[in-house]
Every structure is written in structure tokens, then in C-alpha cells.
XYZ file of C-alpha atoms in Angstrom:
568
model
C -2.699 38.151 -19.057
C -4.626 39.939 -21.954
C -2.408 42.175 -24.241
C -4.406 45.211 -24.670
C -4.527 45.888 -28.604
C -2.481 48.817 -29.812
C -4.735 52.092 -29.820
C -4.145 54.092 -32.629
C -5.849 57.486 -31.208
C -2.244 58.611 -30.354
C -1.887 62.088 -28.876
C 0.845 62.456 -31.657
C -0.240 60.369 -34.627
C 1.970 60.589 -37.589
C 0.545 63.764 -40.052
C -1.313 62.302 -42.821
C 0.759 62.821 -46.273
C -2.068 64.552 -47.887
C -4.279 66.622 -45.607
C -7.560 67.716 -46.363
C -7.850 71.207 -45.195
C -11.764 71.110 -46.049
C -13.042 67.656 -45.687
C -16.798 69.446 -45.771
C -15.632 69.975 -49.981
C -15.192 66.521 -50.417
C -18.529 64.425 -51.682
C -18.232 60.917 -49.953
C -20.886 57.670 -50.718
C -23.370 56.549 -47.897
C -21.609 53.443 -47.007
C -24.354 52.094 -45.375
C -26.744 51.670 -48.224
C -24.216 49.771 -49.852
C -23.061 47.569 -47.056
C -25.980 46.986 -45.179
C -29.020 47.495 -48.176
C -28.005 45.208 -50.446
C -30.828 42.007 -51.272
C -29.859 38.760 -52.920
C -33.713 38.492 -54.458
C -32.940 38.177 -58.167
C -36.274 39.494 -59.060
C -34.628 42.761 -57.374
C -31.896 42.372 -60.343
C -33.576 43.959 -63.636
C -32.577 43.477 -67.227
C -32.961 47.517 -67.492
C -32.849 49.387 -64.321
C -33.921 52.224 -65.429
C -36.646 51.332 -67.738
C -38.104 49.402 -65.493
C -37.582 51.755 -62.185
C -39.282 54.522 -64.874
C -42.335 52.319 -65.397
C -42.396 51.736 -61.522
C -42.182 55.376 -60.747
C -45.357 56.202 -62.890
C -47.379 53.200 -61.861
C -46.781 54.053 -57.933
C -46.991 57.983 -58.699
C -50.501 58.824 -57.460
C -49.433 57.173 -53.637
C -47.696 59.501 -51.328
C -45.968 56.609 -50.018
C -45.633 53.116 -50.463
C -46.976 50.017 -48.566
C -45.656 46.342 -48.759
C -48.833 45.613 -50.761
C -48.599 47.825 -53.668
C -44.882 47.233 -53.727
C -45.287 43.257 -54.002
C -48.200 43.832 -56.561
C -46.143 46.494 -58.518
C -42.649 44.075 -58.526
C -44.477 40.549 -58.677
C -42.728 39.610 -55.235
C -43.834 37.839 -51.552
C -45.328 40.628 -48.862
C -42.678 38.819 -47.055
C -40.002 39.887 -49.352
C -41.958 43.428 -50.194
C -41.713 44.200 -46.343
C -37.765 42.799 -45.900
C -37.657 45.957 -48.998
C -39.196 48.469 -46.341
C -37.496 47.298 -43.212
C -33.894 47.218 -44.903
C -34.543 50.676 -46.496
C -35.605 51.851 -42.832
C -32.151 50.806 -41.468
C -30.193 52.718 -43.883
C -31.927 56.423 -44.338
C -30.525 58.937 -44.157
C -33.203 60.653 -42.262
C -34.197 60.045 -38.982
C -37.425 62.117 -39.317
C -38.892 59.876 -42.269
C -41.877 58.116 -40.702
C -40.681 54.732 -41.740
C -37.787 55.178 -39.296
C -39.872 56.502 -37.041
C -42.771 53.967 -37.237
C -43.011 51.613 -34.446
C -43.080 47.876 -35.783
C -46.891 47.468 -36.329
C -46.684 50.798 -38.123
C -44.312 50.359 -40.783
C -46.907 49.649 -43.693
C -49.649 52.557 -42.436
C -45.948 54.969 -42.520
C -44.875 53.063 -45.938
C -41.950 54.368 -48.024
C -41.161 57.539 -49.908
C -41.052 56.618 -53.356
C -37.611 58.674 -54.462
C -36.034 56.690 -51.585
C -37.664 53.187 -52.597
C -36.661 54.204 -56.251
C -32.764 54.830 -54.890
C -32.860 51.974 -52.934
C -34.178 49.647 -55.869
C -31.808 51.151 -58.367
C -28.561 50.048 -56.266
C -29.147 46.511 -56.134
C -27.721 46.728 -59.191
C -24.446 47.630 -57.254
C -21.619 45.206 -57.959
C -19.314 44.964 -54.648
C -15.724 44.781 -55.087
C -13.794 41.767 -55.016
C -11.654 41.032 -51.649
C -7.741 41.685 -52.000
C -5.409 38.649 -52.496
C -2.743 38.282 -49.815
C 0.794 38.974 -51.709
C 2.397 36.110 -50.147
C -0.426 33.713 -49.448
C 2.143 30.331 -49.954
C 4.162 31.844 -47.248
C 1.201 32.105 -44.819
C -0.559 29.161 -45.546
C 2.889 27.080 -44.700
C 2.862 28.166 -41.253
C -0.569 25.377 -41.003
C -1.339 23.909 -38.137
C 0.060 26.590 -35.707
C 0.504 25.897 -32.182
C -0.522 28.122 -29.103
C 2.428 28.690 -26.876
C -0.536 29.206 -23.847
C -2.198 26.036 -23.998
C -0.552 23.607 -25.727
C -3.596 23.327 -28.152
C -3.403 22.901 -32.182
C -4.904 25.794 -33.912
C -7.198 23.834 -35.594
C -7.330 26.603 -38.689
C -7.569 26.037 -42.790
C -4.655 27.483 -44.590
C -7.321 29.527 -45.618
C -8.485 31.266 -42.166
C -4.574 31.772 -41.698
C -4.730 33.557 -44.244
C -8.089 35.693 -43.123
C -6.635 36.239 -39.602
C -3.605 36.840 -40.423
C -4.138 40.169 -42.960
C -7.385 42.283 -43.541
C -5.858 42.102 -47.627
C -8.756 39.608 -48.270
C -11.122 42.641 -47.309
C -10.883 45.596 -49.503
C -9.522 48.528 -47.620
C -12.111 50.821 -46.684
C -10.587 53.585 -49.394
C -10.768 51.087 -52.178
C -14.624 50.640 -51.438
C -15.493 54.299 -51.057
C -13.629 54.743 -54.646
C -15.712 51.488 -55.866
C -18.909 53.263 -54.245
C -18.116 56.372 -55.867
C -16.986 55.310 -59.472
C -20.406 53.060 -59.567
C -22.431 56.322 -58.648
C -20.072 58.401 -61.207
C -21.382 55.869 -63.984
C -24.762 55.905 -62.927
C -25.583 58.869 -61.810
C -27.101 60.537 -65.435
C -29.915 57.462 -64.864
C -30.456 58.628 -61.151
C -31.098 61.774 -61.533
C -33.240 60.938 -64.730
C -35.434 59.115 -62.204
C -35.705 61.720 -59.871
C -36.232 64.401 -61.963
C -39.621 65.676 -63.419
C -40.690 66.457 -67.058
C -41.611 70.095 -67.830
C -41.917 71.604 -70.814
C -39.886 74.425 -72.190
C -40.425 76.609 -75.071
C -42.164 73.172 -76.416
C -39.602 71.047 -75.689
C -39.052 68.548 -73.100
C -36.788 69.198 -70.172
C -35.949 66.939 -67.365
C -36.193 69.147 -63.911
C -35.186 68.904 -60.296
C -36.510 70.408 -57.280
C -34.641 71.378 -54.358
C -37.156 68.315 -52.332
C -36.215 65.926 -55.330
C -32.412 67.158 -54.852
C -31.983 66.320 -51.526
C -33.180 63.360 -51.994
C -29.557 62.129 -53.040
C -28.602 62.296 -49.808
C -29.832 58.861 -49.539
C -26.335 58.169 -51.543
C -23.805 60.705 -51.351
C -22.789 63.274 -48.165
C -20.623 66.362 -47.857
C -18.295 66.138 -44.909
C -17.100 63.745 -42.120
C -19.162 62.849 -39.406
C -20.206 65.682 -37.276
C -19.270 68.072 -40.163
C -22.097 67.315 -42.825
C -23.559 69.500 -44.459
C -27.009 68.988 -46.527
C -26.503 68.801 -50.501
C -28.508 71.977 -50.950
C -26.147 73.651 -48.823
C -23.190 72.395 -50.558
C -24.861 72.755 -54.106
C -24.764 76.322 -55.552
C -27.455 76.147 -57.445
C -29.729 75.927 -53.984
C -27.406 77.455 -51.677
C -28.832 80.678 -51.137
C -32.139 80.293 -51.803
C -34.770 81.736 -49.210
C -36.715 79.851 -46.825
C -39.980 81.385 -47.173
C -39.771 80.937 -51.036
C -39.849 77.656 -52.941
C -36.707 76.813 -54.894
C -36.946 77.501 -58.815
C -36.217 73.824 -59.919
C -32.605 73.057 -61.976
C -32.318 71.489 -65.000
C -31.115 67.701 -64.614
C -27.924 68.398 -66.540
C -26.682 71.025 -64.677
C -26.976 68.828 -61.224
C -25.159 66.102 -63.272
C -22.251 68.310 -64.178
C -21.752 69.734 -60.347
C -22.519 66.123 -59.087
C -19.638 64.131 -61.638
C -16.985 67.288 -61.109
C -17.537 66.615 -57.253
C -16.950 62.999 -57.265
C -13.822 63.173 -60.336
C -12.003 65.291 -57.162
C -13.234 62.820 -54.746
C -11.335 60.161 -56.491
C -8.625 62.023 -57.262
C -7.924 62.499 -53.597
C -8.616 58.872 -52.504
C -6.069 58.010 -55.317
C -3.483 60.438 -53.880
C -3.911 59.635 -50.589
C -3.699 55.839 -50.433
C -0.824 56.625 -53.577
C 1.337 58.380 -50.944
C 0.611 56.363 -47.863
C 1.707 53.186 -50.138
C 5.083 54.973 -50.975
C 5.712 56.166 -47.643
C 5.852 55.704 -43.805
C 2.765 53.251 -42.618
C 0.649 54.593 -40.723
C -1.528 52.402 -38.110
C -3.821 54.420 -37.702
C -5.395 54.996 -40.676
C -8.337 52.543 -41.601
C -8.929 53.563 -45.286
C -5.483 51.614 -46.211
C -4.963 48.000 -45.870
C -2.832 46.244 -43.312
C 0.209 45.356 -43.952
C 0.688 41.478 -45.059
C 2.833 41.060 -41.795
C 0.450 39.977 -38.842
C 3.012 42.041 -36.391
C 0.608 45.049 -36.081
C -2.245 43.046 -36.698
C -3.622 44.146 -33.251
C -5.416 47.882 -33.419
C -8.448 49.418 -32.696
C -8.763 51.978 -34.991
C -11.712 55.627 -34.868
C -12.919 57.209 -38.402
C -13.554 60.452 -39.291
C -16.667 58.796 -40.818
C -17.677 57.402 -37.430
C -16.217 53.939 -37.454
C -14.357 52.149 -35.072
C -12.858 49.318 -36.303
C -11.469 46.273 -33.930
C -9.036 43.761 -35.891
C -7.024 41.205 -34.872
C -7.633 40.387 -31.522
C -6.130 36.875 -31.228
C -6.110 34.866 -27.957
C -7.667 37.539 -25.359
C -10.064 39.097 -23.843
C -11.271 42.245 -25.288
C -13.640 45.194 -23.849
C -15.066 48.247 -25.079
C -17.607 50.117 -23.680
C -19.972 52.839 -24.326
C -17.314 56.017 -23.365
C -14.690 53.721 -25.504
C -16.530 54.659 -28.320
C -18.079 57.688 -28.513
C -18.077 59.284 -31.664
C -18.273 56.037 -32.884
C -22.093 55.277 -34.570
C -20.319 51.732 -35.926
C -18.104 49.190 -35.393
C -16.358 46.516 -37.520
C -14.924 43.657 -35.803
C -12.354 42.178 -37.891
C -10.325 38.713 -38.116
C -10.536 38.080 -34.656
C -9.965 34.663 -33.510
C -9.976 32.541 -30.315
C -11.047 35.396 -27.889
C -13.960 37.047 -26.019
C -14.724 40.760 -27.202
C -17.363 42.172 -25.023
C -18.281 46.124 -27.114
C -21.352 46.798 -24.700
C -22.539 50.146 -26.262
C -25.427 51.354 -28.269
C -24.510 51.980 -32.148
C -25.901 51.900 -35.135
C -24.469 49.627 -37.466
C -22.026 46.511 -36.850
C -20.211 44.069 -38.958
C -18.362 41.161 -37.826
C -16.510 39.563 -40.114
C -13.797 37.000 -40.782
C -13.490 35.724 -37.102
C -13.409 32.494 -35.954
C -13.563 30.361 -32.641
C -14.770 33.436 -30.914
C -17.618 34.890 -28.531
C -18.352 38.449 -29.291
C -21.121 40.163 -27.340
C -22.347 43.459 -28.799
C -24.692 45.492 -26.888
C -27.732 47.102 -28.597
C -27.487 48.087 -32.364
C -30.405 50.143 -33.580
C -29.853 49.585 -37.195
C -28.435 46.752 -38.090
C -25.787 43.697 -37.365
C -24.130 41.843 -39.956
C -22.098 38.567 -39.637
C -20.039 37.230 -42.028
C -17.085 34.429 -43.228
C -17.224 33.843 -39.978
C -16.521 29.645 -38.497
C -17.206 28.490 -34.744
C -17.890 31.583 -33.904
C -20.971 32.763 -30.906
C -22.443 35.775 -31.190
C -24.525 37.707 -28.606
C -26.749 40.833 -29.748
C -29.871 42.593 -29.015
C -30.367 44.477 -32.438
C -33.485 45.769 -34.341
C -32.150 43.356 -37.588
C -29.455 41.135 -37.943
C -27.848 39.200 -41.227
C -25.959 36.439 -41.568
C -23.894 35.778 -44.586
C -21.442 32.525 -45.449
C -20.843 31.232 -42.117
C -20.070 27.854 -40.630
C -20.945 26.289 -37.154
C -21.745 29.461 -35.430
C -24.083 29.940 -32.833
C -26.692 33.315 -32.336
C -27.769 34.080 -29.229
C -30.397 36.796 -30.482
C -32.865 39.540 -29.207
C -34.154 40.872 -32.416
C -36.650 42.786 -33.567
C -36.891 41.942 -37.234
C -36.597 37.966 -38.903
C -32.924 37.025 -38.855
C -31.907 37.079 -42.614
C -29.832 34.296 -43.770
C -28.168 34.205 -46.842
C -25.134 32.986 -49.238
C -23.351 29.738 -47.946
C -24.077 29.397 -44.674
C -23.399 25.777 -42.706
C -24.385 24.224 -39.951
C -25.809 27.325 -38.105
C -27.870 27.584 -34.941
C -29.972 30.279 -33.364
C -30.792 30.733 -29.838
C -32.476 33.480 -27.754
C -30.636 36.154 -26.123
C -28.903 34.899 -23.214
C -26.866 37.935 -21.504
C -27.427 41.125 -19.731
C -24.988 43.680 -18.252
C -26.096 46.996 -16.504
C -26.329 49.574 -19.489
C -28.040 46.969 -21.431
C -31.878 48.534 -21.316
C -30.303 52.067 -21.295
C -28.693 51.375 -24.616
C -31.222 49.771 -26.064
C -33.442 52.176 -25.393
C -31.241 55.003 -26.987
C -31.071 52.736 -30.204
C -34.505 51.836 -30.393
C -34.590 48.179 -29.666
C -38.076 47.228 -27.941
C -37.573 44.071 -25.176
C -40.712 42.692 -25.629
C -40.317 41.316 -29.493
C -38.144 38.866 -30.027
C -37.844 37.321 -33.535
C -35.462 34.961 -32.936
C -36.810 32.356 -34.037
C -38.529 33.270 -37.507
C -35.580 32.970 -40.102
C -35.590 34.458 -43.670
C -33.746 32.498 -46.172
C -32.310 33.984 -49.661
C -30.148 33.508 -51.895
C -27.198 30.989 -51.648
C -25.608 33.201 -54.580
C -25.443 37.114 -54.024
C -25.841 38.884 -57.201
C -24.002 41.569 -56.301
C -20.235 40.088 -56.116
C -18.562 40.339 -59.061
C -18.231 36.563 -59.402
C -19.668 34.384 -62.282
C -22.569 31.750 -61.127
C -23.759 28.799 -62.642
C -27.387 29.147 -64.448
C -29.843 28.481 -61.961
C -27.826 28.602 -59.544
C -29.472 31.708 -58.136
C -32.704 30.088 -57.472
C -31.405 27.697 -54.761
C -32.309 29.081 -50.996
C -29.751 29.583 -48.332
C -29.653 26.941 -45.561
C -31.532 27.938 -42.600
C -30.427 27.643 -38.571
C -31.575 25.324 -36.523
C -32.724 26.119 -33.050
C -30.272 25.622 -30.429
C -31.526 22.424 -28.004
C -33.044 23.774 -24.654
C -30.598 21.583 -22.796
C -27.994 23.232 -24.393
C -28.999 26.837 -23.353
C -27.264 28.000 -21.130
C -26.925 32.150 -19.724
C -24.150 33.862 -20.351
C -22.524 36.011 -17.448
C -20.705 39.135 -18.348
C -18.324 40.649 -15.682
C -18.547 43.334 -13.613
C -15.014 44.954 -14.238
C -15.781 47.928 -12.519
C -16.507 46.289 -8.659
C -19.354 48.031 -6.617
C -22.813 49.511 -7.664
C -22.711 49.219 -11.771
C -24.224 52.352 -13.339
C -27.353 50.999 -15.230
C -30.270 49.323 -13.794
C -30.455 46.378 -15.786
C -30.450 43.304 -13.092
C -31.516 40.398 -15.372
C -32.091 39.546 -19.176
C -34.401 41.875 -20.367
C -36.302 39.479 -23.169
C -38.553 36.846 -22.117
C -37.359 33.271 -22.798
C -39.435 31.239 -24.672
C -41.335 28.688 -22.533
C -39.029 25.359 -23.478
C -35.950 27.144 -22.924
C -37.197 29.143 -19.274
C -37.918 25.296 -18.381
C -34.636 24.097 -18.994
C -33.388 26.273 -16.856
C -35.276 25.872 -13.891
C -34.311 21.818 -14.339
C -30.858 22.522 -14.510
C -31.071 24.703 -11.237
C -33.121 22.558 -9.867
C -30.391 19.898 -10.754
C -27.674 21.745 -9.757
C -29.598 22.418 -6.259
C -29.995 18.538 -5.371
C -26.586 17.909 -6.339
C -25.269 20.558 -3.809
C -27.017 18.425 -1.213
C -26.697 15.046 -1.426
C -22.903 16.269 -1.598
C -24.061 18.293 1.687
C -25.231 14.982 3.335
C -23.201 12.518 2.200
C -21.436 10.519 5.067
C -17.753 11.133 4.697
C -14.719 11.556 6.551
C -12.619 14.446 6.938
C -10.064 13.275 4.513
C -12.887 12.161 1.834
C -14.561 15.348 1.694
C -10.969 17.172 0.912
C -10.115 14.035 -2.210
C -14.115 15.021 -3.595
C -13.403 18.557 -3.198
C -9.398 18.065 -5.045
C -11.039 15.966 -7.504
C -14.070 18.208 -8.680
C -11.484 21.357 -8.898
C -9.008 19.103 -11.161
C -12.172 18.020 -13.061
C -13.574 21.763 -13.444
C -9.762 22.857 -14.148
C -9.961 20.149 -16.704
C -13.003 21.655 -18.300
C -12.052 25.235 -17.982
C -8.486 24.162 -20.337
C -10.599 22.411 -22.913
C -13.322 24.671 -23.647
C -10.573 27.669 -22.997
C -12.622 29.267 -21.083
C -9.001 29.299 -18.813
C -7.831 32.127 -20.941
C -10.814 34.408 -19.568
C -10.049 34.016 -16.726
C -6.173 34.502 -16.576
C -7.210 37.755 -19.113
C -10.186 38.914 -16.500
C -7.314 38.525 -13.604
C -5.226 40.496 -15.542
C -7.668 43.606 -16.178
């Protein structure tokens, strides 16, 4: 019987310490340049960002936009990296109107990039992330090694080490630690930003750095006003652009005065986080808040959590099966799945962004994410997605069942990986993807793009050279291994989408491995059909192949599903 994970949307949630009555005041950072834009290509990593992001603006000045080829000629890089530049920048815009989100695949380098955006988006890979918590009693948790699993008898075959991952979300940094992180890197830099999107005029014969109203919103590639469904665009928010008319162009602002607003904004950003996760630490805990840490006890380690910043993160599920489907979520443009471990999570909705990270000896399915998918620290894990992009980051033994429009991207200290083509449908399926922008009939699969075993943007020292040495790449999964996967109709009767069957093609080797292993399955059905037995025989093959099957279903644990699905 699945336990169904605490929700923490309670009609009566406890009051949060410090409200906000005007969360539209408060500046926030763009998480998702920061967790889904970031490139492990050193020659991404300059000695002086803004020097060299200056010189880059004035060479690529006369283009409107910019193509792959000018930007691998301009940055001495691969097209192959040049265009990974343009499709990651694509997945975390802020605007859905910019032609490169709008261009369809072949289109990307005719649409090419705006050159304030690809300037942004250069300038952060200089962005350091922070380092994951420690657990405060990680002796205590490691002791409990092997555990054993009062439903089937099974050793827990986990490292002290993914204890200590499944049991606490302390080794990730809360999510109001990383929005201060976010926001004190921008607070440093953001005197060289602005220097780089502002324009030199002169002014009673002296030199004056400028920014237009276009140039000015132009941070919003960065930085937001609001929660989600409360933004507000920075000119709105800005004084100094607030009012002006629509029919008139903006008079430009000097640089200085944008700084000011900009770094008195984010000081009172920070100074709430700090208050906030200050009085939630000396008071009551509160479940339901994911911008604070769980606690180091694993009792509440079960939650699905919303965010006012349109989040919905699922943690802990541990020895169940798990479903969440497109009315589940709504509201909800992303989901982190968190430390989850020996289960089956099924999240069949479109989104925009998902992470999965720290799980292990788990299959999670995720429906159709229009932006992007990343995986990572995860061990023995399967994962099932049809996504425009996916990334794969320091993972062991796990296997990708993929339909994805862009190469898989494979970096840091990955082992022992494997990638197969998608393998799954259920009835929303071509709705959603279809609402996300996922197109059926590319599959990239099979094209890998390795990086960086080291990412240069932890915080950790690396050995010289050490950045030069490629990630390992997946292998493809064997054919004979392939195998669909069903997904169950919870619901009974007519299903509400009209997707009846896997809606990307398989590949030719793996389509004919199926059709053997039907074909196999076919002939076995009748010879057992015309074999010559008794009464009594036919009832000692049909005990035995149940005990056998029953056999199989407790070792692969598979038997859990079904006692969970029986249970739903």
C-alpha cells in the first residue's frame, strides 16, 4: 500500500513569521539562467569578463543578431559548442516572443541571438554555485548502513553516503540560500553589467555611460519583480521609466543612477531572505515552506511542496509509488524531484523546467518538458522523458529512455551510463507535448555531447589540467534489452487524451527487437497451447510459471508497484 506523501498546500498552513505584504517590491534572480544556463567549456571562463565581453560587444556590433558562425569565429570555439551557446540561451529567456525561442529547430541560426542577451548569458558563466550543506550529524546517519526494508526482506544496498543524500535535502542548499547566493553575485557584479549594456554618449564633452529603456529591460534576463503570476516588467517597477509614454521614446538614464536603484533593491532583497529564514530557524518549522532546508530528521522527509515562484518540489519519496498529473500541478511551470529512492514517480504533465536530483534505484517518468530536464547525483536510477533538451550531470549506472529534441549533454563525473529511446506513452502525452513545444518526429537520442568532467562553476579547487579531460559518454542501451514501458490507466474507462501508442519512431534495430520478442513470446504461447498434457500437468506448469513470475516480480521489485497500484 503506497503512503501518499504529506501535501503541504494545507487549507490552514501555519502564517509565515515574516509576511511580505508586497512581494511585487521585492527584486528576485532568474533562477533558471543560473540553474539550467550554466556551460562547463573553459574557453567560456575568461581571465577578464568584462574586457573581453567589451571587445566582443564591439566586434559583433554591426549584426542585429548573432549566428553560431560568427559566435564560434568571434570566441575561437566548435559550431558545435557555438550552437549548444544558442540552444541553452533559448531555454532560459525570459521572453517567449524572442525569435530564437520561437524558431523552429532548422531555424535557430537564420533567428540567431540578441546580442545584450548573448552578452548576459556569457557574462554569468562566470557564476560560482554555492557549495551543498553538510548534514549536522552525518556520523549518526551514516551508522544506520546497510538498512533493511521491513517490505521485502531486501538489503538497502546504499553508501553511507546516499544515506546521507536520502535521508536530508542539507547536502542541497535550500532554495533561500541560492536566491541570496544568486543575488549577492549579481549585487557584486552588477556595475560591470550594466557597463556592458549601456552606450557611450557624450555630455558637455565628457563621456557618459547611458541606458535605454530597450537596453534596461534587457536585465530581465537576470532579475524579476514579483512572484509568479504577479511580475511586473523592470520598467514598470523602475521609476526612472515608469511613466513614460508609449508613443514617445524613453530619454535614456545614466548607468549610475540604474546601479544605485538596482543595488538598493537587491540590499532589501537580502535583508528579507536573511530575516525570513533567521526567524523560521528560531521558530516553529514549517513544512511547507521550500526556501528553508529540511530538517536533519528523515521523519517529514516525505512532502510535495508548491512555490510562489512556480515550483513544485517532490522529496523523499522512499519505497512507493508516486503520481502527479497535469491538474496536480497547475501553477506549477517546474518541478524538482528530490532524494527519492527505490520507487516509481510517474509526474505526466507539461512544464517547463525539471531537475531530478539525488535519487537512486528509481524509475521516474516525466511527461513533456519544453525547456529543459536536468539529472543529477543520481545512481541506478531510469529515467523516462520527452523534453526539447536534457543534461546529465555526475551520475552512475542510470539508464535514459529519451525523446529529445536537442543532443543529450553529458557532463562532470558521470559512470557507467546508458541511453535508450523513448519507450512510454500515456494519453495526454501528445497534448502536452504539444503545449510545451516538443516536436515527435526528432529524436536526438542518440547524438551525445560530452564536456567537462570538472565544472568551473563549483566553488571547488581542481587539479591543473584537469579541466581539459571530457566527460564519459553513454552507451546505447542493447536492442535486446529494450523493452516498452506501460504506464497505468488509474482512472478506468475512456482516458482523456488521444495518445494510443509511443509517439516517436523507434529506430530500426530497436523496432526489430521488438517484433522478435513478440514474435517469441507468440510461439511460446502455443507450443504451451499444444503441448500434450494432462489435467493435473497443465495446473503444476501453470503453479510453477506464477511462482517463477512471483519470483521475478520480488527481485526486480517490481512487487511493490503493484501492491502500491492496488492500493490507489
Amino acid at each position: 500500500m503506497t503512503t501518499e506523501p504529506t501535501s503541504t498546500t494545507d487549507p490552514n498552513p501555519d502564517p509565515d513569521p515574516i509576511p511580505n505584504p508586497n512581494s511585487s517590491s521585492l527584486i528576485h534572480p532568474r533562477r533558471e539562467p543560473f540553474e539550467h544556463g550554466l556551460l562547463p567549456i573553459p574557453k567560456l571562463i575568461f581571465p577578464d569578463t568584462t574586457q573581453t565581453l567589451t571587445q566582443l560587444k564591439h566586434k559583433l556590433s554591426p549584426l542585429n543578431r548573432v549566428n553560431s558562425s560568427s559566435l564560434a569565429d568571434s570566441l575561437q570555439i566548435s559550431t558545435d559548442h557555438a550552437r549548444l551557446i544558442l540552444d541553452t540561451l533559448a531555454s532560459v529567456l525570459n521572453s517567449e516572443s524572442d525569435p530564437l525561442v520561437k524558431a523552429q529547430p532548422d531555424e535557430v541560426d537564420s533567428a540567431g541571438a540578441d546580442l545584450r542577451d548573448l552578452i548576459l548569458f556569457l557574462y554569468i558563466q562566470s557564476y560560482k554555485k554555492l557549495l551543498p550543506r553538510t548534514h549536522k550529524d552525518a556520523a549518526a546517519v551514516a551508522d544506520v548502513w546497510p538498512s533493511t526494508s521491513a517490505f521485502d526482506g531486501y538489503l538497502s544496498a546504499l553508501s553511507p553516503l546516499q544515506l546521507v543524500r536520502s535521508n536530508s535535502r542539507r547536502l542541497m542548499p535550500s532554495q533561500a540560500d541560492e536566491e541570496a547566493h544568486q543575488l549577492s553575485y549579481l549585487q557584486k557584479h552588477m556595475a560591470n553589467i550594466l557597463s556592458l549594456l549601456a552606450e557611450s554618449v557624450e555630455v558637455e564633452g565628457e563621456e557618459s555611460l547611458v541606458l535605454s529603456m530597450e537596453g534596461f529591460e534587457h536585465l530581465g534576463f537576470l532579475v524579476q519583480f514579483g512572484d509568479k503570476g504577479s511580475e511586473v516588467t523592470l520598467s514598470q517597477a523602475a521609476p526612472f521609466f515608469a511613466n513614460s509614454d508609449p508613443d514617445m521614446p524613453a530619454v535614456p538614464v545614466p548607468a549610475t543612477q540604474v546601479l544605485d536603484w538596482i543595488s538598493q533593491n537587491i540590499a532589501s532583497a537580502l535583508e528579507h531572505i536573511t530575516e525570513r529564514i533567521s526567524a523560521k530557524e528560531n521558530g516553529p518549522a514549517n513544512s511547507s515552506d521550500p526556501d528553508v532546508a529540511m530538517a536533519d530528521a528523515c521523519a517529514s522527509s516525505i512532502k510535495t511542496s508548491p512555490s510562489a515562484r512556480g515550483s513544485c518540489f517532490i522529496e523523499g519519496i522512499s519505497k512507493s509509488s508516486f503520481v502527479k498529473q497535469a491538474l496536480d500541478l497547475k501553477g506549477s511551470s517546474s518541478v524538482k524531484v528530490l532524494n527519492c529512492h527505490d520507487s516509481i514517480l510517474y509526474i505526466l504533465a507539461p512544464l517547463r523546467y525539471a531537475t531530478v536530483y539525488g535519487c537512486s534505484d528509481a524509475t521516474i517518468v516525466l511527461g513533456a518538458v519544453g525547456k529543459a530536464v536536468r539529472i543529477e547525483h543520481c545512481e541506478r536510477v531510469h529515467v523516462i522523458t520527452a523534453a526539447k533538451r536534457v543534461c546529465i550531470a555526475n551520475c552512475r549506472e542510470c539508464v535514459f529512455f529519451l525523446g529529445v529534441n536537442q543532443r543529450p549533454l553529458m557532463v562532470g563525473d558521470n559512470h557507467k551510463l546508458q541511453v535508450a529511446p523513448y519507450n512510454t506513452f500515456y494519453s495526454e502525452l501528445e497534448e502536452h507535448m504539444a503545449d510545451v513545444g516538443i516536436h515527435a518526429n526528432i529524436n536526438r537520442w542518440d547524438e551525445t555531447l560530452s564536456l567537462g568532467v570538472v565544472d568551473p562553476h563549483d566553488s571547488l579547487s581542481h587539479s591543473a589540467g584537469v579541466s581539459d579531460v571530457q566527460a564519459e559518454s553513454a552507451a546505447h542501451l542493447d536492442p535486446d534489452h529494450f523493452t516498452n514501458f506501460l504506464i497505468p490507466n488509474w482512472f478506468g474507462g475512456e482516458s482523456p487524451g488521444s495518445t494510443k501508442d509511443n509517439p516517436f519512431q523507434l529506430p530500426e534495430a530497436y523496432m526489430a527487437s521488438q517484433q522478435r520478442n513478440l514474435k517469441n513470446l507468440e510461439e511460446t504461447k502455443q507450443i504451451l497451447r499444444e503441448v500434450p498434457l494432462e489435467e493435473n500437468q497443465k495446473r503444476e506448469l501453470s503453479s510453477a510459471l506464477h511462482l517463477l513470475f512471483k519470483d521475478w516480480l520480488y527481485a526486480s521489485g517490481n512487487i511493490r508497484q503493484l501492491y502500491c497500484l492496488q492500493g490507489d
